[in-house]
Coordinates of C-alpha atoms in Angstrom, one line a residue:
Chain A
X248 CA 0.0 0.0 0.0
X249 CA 1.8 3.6 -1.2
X250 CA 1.1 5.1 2.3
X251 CA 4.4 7.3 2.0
X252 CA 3.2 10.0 -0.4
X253 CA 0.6 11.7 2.3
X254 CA 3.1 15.5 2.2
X255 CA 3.9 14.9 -2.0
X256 CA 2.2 17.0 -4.2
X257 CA 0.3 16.1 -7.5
X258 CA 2.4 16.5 -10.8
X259 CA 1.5 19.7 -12.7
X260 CA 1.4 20.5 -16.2
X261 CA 4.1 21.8 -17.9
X262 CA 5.0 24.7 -18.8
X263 CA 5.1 23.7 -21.7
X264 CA 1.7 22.4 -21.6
X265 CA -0.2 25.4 -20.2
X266 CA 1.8 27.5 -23.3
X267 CA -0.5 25.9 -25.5
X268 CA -3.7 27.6 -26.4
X269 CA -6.6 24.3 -26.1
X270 CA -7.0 23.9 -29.6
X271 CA -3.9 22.4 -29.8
X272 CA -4.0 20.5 -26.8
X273 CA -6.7 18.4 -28.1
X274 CA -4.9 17.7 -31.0
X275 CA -2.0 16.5 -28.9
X276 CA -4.1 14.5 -26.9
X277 CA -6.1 13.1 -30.0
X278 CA -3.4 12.4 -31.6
X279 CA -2.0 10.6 -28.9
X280 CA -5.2 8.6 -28.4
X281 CA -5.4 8.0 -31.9
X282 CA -1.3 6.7 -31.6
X283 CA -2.4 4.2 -28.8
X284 CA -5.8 3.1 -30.3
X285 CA -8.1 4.8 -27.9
X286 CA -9.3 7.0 -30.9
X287 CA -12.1 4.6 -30.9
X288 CA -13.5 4.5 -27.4
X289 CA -13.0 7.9 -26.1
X290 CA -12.6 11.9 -27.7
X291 CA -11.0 14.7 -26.0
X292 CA -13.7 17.4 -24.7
X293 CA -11.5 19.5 -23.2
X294 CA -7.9 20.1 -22.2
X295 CA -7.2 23.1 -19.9
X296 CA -4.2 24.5 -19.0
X297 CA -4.2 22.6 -15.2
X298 CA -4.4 19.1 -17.4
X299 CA -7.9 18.2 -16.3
X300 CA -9.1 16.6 -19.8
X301 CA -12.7 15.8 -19.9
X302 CA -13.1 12.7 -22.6
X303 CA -16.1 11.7 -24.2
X304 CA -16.6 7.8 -24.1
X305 CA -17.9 6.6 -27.9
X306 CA -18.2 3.0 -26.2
X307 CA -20.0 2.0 -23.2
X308 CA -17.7 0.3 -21.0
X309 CA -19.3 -1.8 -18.3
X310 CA -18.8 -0.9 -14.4
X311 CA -16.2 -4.0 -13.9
X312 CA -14.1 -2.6 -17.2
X313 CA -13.8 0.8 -17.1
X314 CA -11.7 2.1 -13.8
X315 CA -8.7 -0.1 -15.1
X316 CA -9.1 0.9 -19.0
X317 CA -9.2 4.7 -17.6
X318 CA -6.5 4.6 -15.4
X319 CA -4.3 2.1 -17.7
X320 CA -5.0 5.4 -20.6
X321 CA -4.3 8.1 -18.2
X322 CA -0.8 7.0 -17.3
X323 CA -0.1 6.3 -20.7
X324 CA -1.0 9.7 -21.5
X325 CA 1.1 10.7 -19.1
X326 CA 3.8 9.6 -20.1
X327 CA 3.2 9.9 -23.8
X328 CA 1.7 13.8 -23.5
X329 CA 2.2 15.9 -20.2
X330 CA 2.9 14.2 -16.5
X331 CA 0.3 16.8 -15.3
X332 CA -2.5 15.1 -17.2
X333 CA -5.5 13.3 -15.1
X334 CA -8.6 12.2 -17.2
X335 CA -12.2 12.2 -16.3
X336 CA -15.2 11.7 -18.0
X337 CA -18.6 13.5 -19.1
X338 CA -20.7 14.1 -16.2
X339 CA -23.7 12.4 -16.1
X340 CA -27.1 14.7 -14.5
X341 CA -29.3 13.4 -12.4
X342 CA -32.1 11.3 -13.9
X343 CA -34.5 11.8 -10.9
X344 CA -37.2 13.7 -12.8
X345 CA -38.9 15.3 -9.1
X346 CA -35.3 16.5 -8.0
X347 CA -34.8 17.8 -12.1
X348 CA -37.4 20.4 -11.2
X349 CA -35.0 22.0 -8.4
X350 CA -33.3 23.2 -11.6
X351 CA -29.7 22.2 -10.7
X352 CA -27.5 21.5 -13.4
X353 CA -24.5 19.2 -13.5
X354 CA -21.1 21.0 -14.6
X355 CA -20.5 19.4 -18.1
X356 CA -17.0 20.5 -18.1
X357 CA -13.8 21.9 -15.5
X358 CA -11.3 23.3 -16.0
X359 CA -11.7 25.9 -18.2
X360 CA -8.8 28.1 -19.0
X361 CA -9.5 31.9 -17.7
Chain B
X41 CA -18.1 16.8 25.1
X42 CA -14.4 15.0 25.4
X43 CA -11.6 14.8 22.7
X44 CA -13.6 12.6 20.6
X45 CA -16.1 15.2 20.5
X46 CA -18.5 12.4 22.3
X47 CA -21.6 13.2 23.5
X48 CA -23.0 11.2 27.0
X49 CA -26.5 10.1 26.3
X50 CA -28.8 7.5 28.1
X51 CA -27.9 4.6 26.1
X52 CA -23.6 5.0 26.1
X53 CA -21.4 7.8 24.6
X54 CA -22.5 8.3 21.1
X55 CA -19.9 9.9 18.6
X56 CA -21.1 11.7 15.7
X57 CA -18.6 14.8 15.4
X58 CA -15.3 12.3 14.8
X59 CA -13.7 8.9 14.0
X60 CA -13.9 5.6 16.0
X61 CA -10.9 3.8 14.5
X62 CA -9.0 3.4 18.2
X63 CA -11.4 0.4 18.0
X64 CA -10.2 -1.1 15.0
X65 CA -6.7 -0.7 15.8
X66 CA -5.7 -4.4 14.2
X67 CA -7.3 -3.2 11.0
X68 CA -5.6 0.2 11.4
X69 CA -2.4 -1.8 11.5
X70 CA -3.0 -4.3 9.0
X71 CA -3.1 -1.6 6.7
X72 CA 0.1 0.1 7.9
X73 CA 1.5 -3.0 7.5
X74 CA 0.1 -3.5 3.7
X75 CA -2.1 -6.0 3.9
X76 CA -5.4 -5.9 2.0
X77 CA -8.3 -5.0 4.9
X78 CA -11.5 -5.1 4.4
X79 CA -13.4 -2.0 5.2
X80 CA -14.9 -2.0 8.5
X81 CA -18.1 -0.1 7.5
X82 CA -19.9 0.0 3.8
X83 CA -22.5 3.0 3.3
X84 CA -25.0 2.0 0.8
X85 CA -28.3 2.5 -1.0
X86 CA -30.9 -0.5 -2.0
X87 CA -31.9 1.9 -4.6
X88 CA -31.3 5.6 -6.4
X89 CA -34.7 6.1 -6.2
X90 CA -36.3 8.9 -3.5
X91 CA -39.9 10.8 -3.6
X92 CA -38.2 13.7 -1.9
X93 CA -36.8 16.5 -3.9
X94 CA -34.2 18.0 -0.8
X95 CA -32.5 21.4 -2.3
X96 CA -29.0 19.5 -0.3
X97 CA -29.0 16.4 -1.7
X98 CA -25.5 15.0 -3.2
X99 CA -27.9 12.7 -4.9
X100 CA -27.7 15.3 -7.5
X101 CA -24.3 15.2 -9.1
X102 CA -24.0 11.0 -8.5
X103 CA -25.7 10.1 -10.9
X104 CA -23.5 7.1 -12.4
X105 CA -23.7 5.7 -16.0
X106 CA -26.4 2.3 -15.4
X107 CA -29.8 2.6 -12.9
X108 CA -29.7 -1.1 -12.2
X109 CA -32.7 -2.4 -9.8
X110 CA -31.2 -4.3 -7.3
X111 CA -32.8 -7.5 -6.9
X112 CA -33.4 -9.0 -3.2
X113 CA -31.0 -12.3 -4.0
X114 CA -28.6 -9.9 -4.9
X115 CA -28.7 -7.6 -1.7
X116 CA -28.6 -11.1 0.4
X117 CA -25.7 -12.2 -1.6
X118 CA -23.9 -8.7 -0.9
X119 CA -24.7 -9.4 3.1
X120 CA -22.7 -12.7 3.0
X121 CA -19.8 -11.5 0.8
X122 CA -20.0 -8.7 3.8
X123 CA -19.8 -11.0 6.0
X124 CA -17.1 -13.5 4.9
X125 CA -14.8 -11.0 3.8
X126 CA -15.2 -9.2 7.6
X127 CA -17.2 -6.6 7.4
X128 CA -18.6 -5.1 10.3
X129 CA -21.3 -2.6 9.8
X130 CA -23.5 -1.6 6.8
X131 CA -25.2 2.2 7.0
X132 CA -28.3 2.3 4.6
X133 CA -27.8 6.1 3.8
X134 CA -25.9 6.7 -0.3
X135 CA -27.9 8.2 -2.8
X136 CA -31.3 6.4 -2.5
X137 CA -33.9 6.0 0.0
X138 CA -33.7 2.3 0.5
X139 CA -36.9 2.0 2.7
X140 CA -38.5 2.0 -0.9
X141 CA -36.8 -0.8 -1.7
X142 CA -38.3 -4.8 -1.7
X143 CA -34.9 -5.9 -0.8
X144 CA -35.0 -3.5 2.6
X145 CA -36.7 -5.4 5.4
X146 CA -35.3 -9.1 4.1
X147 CA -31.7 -7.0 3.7
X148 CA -31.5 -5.8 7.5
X149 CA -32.8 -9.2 8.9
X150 CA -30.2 -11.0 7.4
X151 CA -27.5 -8.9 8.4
X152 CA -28.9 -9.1 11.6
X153 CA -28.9 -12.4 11.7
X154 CA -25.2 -12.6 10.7
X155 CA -24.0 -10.4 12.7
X156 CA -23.3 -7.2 10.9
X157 CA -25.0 -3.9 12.6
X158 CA -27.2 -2.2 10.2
X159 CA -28.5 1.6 10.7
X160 CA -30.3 3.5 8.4
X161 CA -31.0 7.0 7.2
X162 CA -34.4 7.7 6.0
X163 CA -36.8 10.2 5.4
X164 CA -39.4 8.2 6.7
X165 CA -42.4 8.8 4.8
X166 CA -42.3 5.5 3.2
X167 CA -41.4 3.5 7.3
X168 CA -44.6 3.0 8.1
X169 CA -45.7 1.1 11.1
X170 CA -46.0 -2.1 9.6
X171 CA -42.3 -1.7 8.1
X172 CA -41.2 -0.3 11.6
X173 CA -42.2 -3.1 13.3
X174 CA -40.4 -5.4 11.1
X175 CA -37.1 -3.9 11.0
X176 CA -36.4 -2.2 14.3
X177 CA -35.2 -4.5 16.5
X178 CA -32.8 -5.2 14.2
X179 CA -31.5 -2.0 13.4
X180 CA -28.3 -0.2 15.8
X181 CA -29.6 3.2 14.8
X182 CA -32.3 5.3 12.8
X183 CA -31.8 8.7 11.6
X184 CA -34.2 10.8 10.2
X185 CA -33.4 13.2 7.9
X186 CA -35.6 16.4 8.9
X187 CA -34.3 19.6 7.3
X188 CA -36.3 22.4 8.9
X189 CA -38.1 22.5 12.1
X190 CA -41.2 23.9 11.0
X191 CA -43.8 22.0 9.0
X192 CA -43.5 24.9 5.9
X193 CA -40.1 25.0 5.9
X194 CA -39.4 20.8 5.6
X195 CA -41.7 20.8 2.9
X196 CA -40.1 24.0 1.4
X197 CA -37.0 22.4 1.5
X198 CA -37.5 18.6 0.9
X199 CA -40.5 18.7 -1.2
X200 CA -42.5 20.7 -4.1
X201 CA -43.6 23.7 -2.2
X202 CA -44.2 25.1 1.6
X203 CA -47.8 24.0 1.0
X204 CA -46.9 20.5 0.8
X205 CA -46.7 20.1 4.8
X206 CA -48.2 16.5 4.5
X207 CA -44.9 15.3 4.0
X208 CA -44.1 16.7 7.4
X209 CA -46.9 15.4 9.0
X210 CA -46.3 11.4 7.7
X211 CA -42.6 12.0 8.9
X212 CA -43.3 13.1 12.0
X213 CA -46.0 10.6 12.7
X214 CA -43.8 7.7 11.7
X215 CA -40.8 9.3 13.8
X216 CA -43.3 9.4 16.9
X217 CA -44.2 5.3 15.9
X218 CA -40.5 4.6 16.1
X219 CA -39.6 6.2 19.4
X220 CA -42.3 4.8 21.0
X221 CA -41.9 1.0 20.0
X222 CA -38.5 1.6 21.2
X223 CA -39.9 2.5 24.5
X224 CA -42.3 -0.6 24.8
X225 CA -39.9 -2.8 23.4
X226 CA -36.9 -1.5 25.3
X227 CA -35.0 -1.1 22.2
X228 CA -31.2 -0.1 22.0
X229 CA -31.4 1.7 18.6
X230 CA -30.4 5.2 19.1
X231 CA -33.1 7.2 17.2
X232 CA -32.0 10.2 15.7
X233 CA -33.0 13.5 13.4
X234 CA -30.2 15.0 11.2
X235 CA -30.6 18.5 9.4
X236 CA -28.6 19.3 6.4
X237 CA -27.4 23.5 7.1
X238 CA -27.4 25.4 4.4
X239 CA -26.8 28.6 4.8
X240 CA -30.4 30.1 4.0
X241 CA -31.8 27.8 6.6
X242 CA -30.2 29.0 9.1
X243 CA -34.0 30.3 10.5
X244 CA -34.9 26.7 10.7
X245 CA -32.0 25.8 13.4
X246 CA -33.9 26.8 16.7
X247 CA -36.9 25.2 15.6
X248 CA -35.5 22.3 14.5
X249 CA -33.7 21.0 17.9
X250 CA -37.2 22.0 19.5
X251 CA -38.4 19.9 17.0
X252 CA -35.9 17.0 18.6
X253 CA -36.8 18.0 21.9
X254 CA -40.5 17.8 21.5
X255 CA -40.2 14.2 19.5
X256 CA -38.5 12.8 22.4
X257 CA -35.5 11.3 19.9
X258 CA -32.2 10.4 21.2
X259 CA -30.1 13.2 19.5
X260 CA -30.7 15.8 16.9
X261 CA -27.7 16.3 14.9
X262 CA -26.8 19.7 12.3
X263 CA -24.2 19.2 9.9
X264 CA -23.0 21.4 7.0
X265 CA -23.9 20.3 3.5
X266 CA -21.7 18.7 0.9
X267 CA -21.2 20.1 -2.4
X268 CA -19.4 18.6 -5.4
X269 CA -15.9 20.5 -6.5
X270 CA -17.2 23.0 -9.1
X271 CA -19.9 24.0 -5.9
X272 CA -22.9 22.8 -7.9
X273 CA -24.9 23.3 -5.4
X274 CA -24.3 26.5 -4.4
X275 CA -22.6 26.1 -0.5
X276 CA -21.0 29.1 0.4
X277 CA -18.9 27.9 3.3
X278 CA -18.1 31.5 4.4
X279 CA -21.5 31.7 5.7
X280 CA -21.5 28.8 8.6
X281 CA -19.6 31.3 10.5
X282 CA -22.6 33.8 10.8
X283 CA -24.6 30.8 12.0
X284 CA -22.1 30.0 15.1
X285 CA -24.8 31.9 17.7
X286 CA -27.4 30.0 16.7
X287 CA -26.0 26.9 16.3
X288 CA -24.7 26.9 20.1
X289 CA -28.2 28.2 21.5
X290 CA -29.5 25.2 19.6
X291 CA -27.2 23.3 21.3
X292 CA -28.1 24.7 24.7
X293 CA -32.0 22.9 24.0
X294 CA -30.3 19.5 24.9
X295 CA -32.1 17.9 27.9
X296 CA -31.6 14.3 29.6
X297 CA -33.3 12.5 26.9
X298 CA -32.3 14.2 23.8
X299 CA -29.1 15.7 22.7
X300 CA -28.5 18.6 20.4
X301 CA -25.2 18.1 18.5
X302 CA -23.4 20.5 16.2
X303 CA -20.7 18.5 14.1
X304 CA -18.5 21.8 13.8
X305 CA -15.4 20.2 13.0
X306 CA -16.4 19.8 9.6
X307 CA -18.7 23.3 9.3
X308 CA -15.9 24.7 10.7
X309 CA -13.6 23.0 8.5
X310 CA -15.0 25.2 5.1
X311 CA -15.0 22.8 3.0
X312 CA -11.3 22.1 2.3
X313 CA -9.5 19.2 3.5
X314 CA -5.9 19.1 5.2
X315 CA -4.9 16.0 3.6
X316 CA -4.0 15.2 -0.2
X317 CA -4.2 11.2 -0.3
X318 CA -7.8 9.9 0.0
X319 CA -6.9 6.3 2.6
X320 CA -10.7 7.0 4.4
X321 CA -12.3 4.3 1.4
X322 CA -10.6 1.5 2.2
X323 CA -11.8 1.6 5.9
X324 CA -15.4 2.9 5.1
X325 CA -16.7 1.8 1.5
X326 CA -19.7 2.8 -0.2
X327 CA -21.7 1.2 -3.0
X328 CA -24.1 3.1 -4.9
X329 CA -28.5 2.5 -5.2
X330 CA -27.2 1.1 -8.5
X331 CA -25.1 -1.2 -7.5
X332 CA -22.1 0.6 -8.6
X333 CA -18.9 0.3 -6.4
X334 CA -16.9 3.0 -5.9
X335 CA -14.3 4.4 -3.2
X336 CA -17.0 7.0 -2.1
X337 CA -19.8 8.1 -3.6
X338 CA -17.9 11.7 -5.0
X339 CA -17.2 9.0 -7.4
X340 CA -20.2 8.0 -8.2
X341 CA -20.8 10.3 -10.9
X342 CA -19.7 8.9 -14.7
X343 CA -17.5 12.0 -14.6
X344 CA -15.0 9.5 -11.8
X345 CA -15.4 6.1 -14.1
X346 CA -11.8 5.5 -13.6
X347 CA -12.6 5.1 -10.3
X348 CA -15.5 2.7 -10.6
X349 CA -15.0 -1.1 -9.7
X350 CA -18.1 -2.9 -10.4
X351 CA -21.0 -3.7 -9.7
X352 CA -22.7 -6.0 -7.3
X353 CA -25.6 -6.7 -9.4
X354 CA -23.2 -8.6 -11.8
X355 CA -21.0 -9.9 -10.0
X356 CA -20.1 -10.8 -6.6
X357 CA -18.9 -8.2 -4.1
X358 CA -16.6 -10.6 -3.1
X359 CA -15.0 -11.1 -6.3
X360 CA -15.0 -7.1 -6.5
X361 CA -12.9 -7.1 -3.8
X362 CA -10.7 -9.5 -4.0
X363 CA -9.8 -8.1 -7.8
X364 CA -6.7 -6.0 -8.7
X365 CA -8.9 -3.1 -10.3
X366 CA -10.7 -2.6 -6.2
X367 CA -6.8 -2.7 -5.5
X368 CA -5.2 -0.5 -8.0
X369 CA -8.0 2.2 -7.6
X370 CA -7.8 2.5 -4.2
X371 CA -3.8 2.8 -4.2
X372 CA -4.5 5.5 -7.3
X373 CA -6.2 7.2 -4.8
X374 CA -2.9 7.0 -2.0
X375 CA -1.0 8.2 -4.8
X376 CA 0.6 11.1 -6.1
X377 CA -2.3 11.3 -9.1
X378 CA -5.1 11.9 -6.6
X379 CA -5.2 14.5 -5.1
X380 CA -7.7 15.1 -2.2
X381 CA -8.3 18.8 -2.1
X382 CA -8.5 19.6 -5.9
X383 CA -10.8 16.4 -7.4
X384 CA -13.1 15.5 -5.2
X385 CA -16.1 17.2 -3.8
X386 CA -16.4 18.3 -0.2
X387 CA -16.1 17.3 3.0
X388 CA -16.8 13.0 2.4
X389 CA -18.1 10.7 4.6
X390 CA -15.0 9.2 4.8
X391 CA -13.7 12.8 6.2
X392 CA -13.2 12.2 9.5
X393 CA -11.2 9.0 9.2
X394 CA -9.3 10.0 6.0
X395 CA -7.8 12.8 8.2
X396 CA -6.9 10.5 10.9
X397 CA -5.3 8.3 8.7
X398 CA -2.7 11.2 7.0
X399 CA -2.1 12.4 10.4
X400 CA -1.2 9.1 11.8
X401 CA 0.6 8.4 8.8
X402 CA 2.5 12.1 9.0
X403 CA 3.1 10.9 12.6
X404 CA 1.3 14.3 14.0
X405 CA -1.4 12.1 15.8
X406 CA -0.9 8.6 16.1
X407 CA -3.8 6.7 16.1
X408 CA -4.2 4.4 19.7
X409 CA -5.7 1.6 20.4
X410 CA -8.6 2.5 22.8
X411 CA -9.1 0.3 25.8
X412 CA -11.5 2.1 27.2
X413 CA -15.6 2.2 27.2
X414 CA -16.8 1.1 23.6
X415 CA -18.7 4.1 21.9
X416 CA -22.2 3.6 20.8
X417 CA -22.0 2.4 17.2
X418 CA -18.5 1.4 17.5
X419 CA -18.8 -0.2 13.9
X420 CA -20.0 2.6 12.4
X421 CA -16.9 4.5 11.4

């Protein structure tokens, strides 16, 4: 169990990275998908400067598969794109159709550069 | 209150404002040590479904990708994959109101029966009587969740409208069923009401531990209110601090039967942890109404599905847990890549024993094994 990384701090982006304007950030990270055959499961959304990409899955991936697919293409991206990277996915609001009508809407995207 | 910020009630010192891992010290150890534990409490849903509508609810923004039904041979299944893997306490609280459930009466009975304490968080409008009867002498605790301490302002908050105060009224008169089988029966489940602060509610505080008071419950509990990372729903933690008067006259309401509690280390805390590493999961685990298995339910969400490990209504728990992905997610989230203060929401349930674990682990407040008087609830982290 890594218990010995409670005082290190999480890996940034770049500087290189956050140079970029995020048009060409998802082209990176497309790119790089498209090198390691992700192209076909998941699409870039966004890529902000703090590395927080939002993907789109085109596939659905079922609740025992997809937390090791994820996390096996995050660190490839990492290592492949910018250490700072972390991935998540599109939100998903809430399907209760009583609580809908307190009007709250789920972020679809973070991160966005200022 | 003492160090643990424990409360003395009729029934045993009841902790609600801290952590109660002194008395799981082995598991604390085994953990130090490496080894694979198995969490010591699971916080769970028998369904995502609710006919509430509460303004606070982190029911909201955990919405996962599947809205499975979860069957009752499953939810037995899930009790004896509990139970054989060590488990020792399952809350029925997540992101569903389980007493709508078919699987909720045969679920606590069985756990009951194999020894795993249940308690259970409920609105109560669906608990009738006939429900009561069936479950509570097999339940550890009850808590109700009563947002407001007037009849306008619960429905205000947890329904359609001010108008709607029948809601109130079935609550109440279910709450008032409860606490007086537990009488007649000489019950130990600690019956409880919990309100959700929000700021704007803060008119609703006095009333609300009256409210306690006049029920005749064991303890009437405020906490703050959870909000997701990008503050969907709208908690401004700056304003808790306003609230402090009121919260401590509410406090002074407390009489020999029922106890007013105020959980300020976490509305004091404002919302942002001191720790970076997430280890609170792998002590106190919680499974979604839809089956999913996550760490915790800020997870929930498709937005975390890196973080998602199954799901019990396809396959065992037990497999879950004994499989490298349960094991690799929750070591992502001791890692370096996680990181505690930026990408999750606020304020978890694992909270209190997450920041016990990084300062034990930091060595600024080892954790000790506790000899002393066993807590009410002592499975219940």
């Amino acid at each position: 169990m890594p218990i010995d990384y409670a005082n290190v701090d999480s890996p940034t982006t770049s500087e290189k990275w956050v140079a970029m304007d995020e048009i060409t950030r998802k082209t990176l990270v497309s790119q790089a998908l498209t090198d390691l055959n992700f192209s076909n499961v998941a699409e870039v959304v966004t890529a902000p400067d703090n590395g927080q990409l939002v993907l789109k899955l085109r596939v659905a991936l079922s609740a025992s598969e997809r937390g090791l697919f994820l996390l096996d293409m995050e660190e490839l991206l990492k290592q492949r794109v910018d250490m700072g990277i972390t991935i998540w996915c599109e939100p998903v609001g809430d399907k209760s159709k009583l609580r809908q009508l307190r009007g709250v809407q789920i972020q679809a995207q973070q991160g966005e550069d200022e | 209150m003492t160090q643990d910020n424990a409360v003395q009630t009729n029934d045993g010192k009841l902790i609600l404002d801290s952590h109660k891992l002194s008395y799981h010290y082995e598991r604390v150890s085994a953990w130090e040590a490496g080894e694979r534990i198995a969490p010591v409490s699971v916080d769970m849903a028998l369904t995502r479904a609710c006919g509430a509508m509460c303004s606070f609810c982190y029911a909201m923004v955990q919405e996962p990708q599947e809205r499975a039904s979860i069957k009752v041979p499953e939810a037995l299944n899930l009790i004896d994959d509990f139970a054989e893997i060590g488990v020792k306490s399952v809350s029925l609280i997540s992101d569903g109101e389980s007493t709508l459930s078919k699987a909720y009466v045969p679920f606590i009975q069985h756990a009951s029966n194999v020894g795993i304490d249940v308690g259970n968080a409920t609105n109560g409008w669906e608990w009738e009587p006939e429900k009561i009867d069936q479950v509570l002498p097999h339940l550890t605790w009850v808590r109700f969740t009563v947002a407001a301490g007037t009849p306008e302002g619960y429905a205000q908050i947890m329904f359609k409208s001010k108008d709607h105060t029948e809601v109130f009224d079935r609550a109440m008169r279910n709450i008032k069923y409860a606490v007086d089988l537990k009488k007649r029966l000489n019950l130990g489940v600690t019956l409880g009401i919990q309100m959700v602060l929000m700021p704007e509610f803060k008119d609703e505080i006095l009333p609300f531990a009256k409210l306690a008071v006049d029920l005749g419950v064991d303890y009437g509990v405020i906490k703050h209110c959870s909000d997701d990372e990008f503050g969907t729903l709208g908690v401004d933690y700056e304003k808790y601090e306003e609230m402090f008067h009121l919260l401590e006259a509410a406090e002074a309401h407390s009489n020999e039967t029922t106890k007013v509690i105020v959980k300020w280390e976490k509305i004091k805390n404002k919302g942002k942890p001191s720790y970076k590493r997430f280890y609170g999961p792998q002590f106190l685990l919680q499974i979604s109404g839809s089956g999913l298995v996550a760490p915790s339910g800020m997870f929930f969400n498709a937005r975390y599905s890196k973080l998602h490990m199954g799901n019990f209504g396809e396959e065992r728990f037990k497999d879950i847990f004994h499989s490298e992905r349960y094991w690799r997610i929750m070591n992502y989230l001791a890692s370096p890549n996680f990181d505690a203060q930026t990408m999750m929401g606020t304020l978890p349930i694992q909270h209190y024993v997450s920041e016990a674990l990084d300062k034990h682990i930091k060595g600024e407040a080892r954790i000790q094994r506790s000899n002393g008087e066993k807590p009410l609830h002592v499975n219940f982290l």
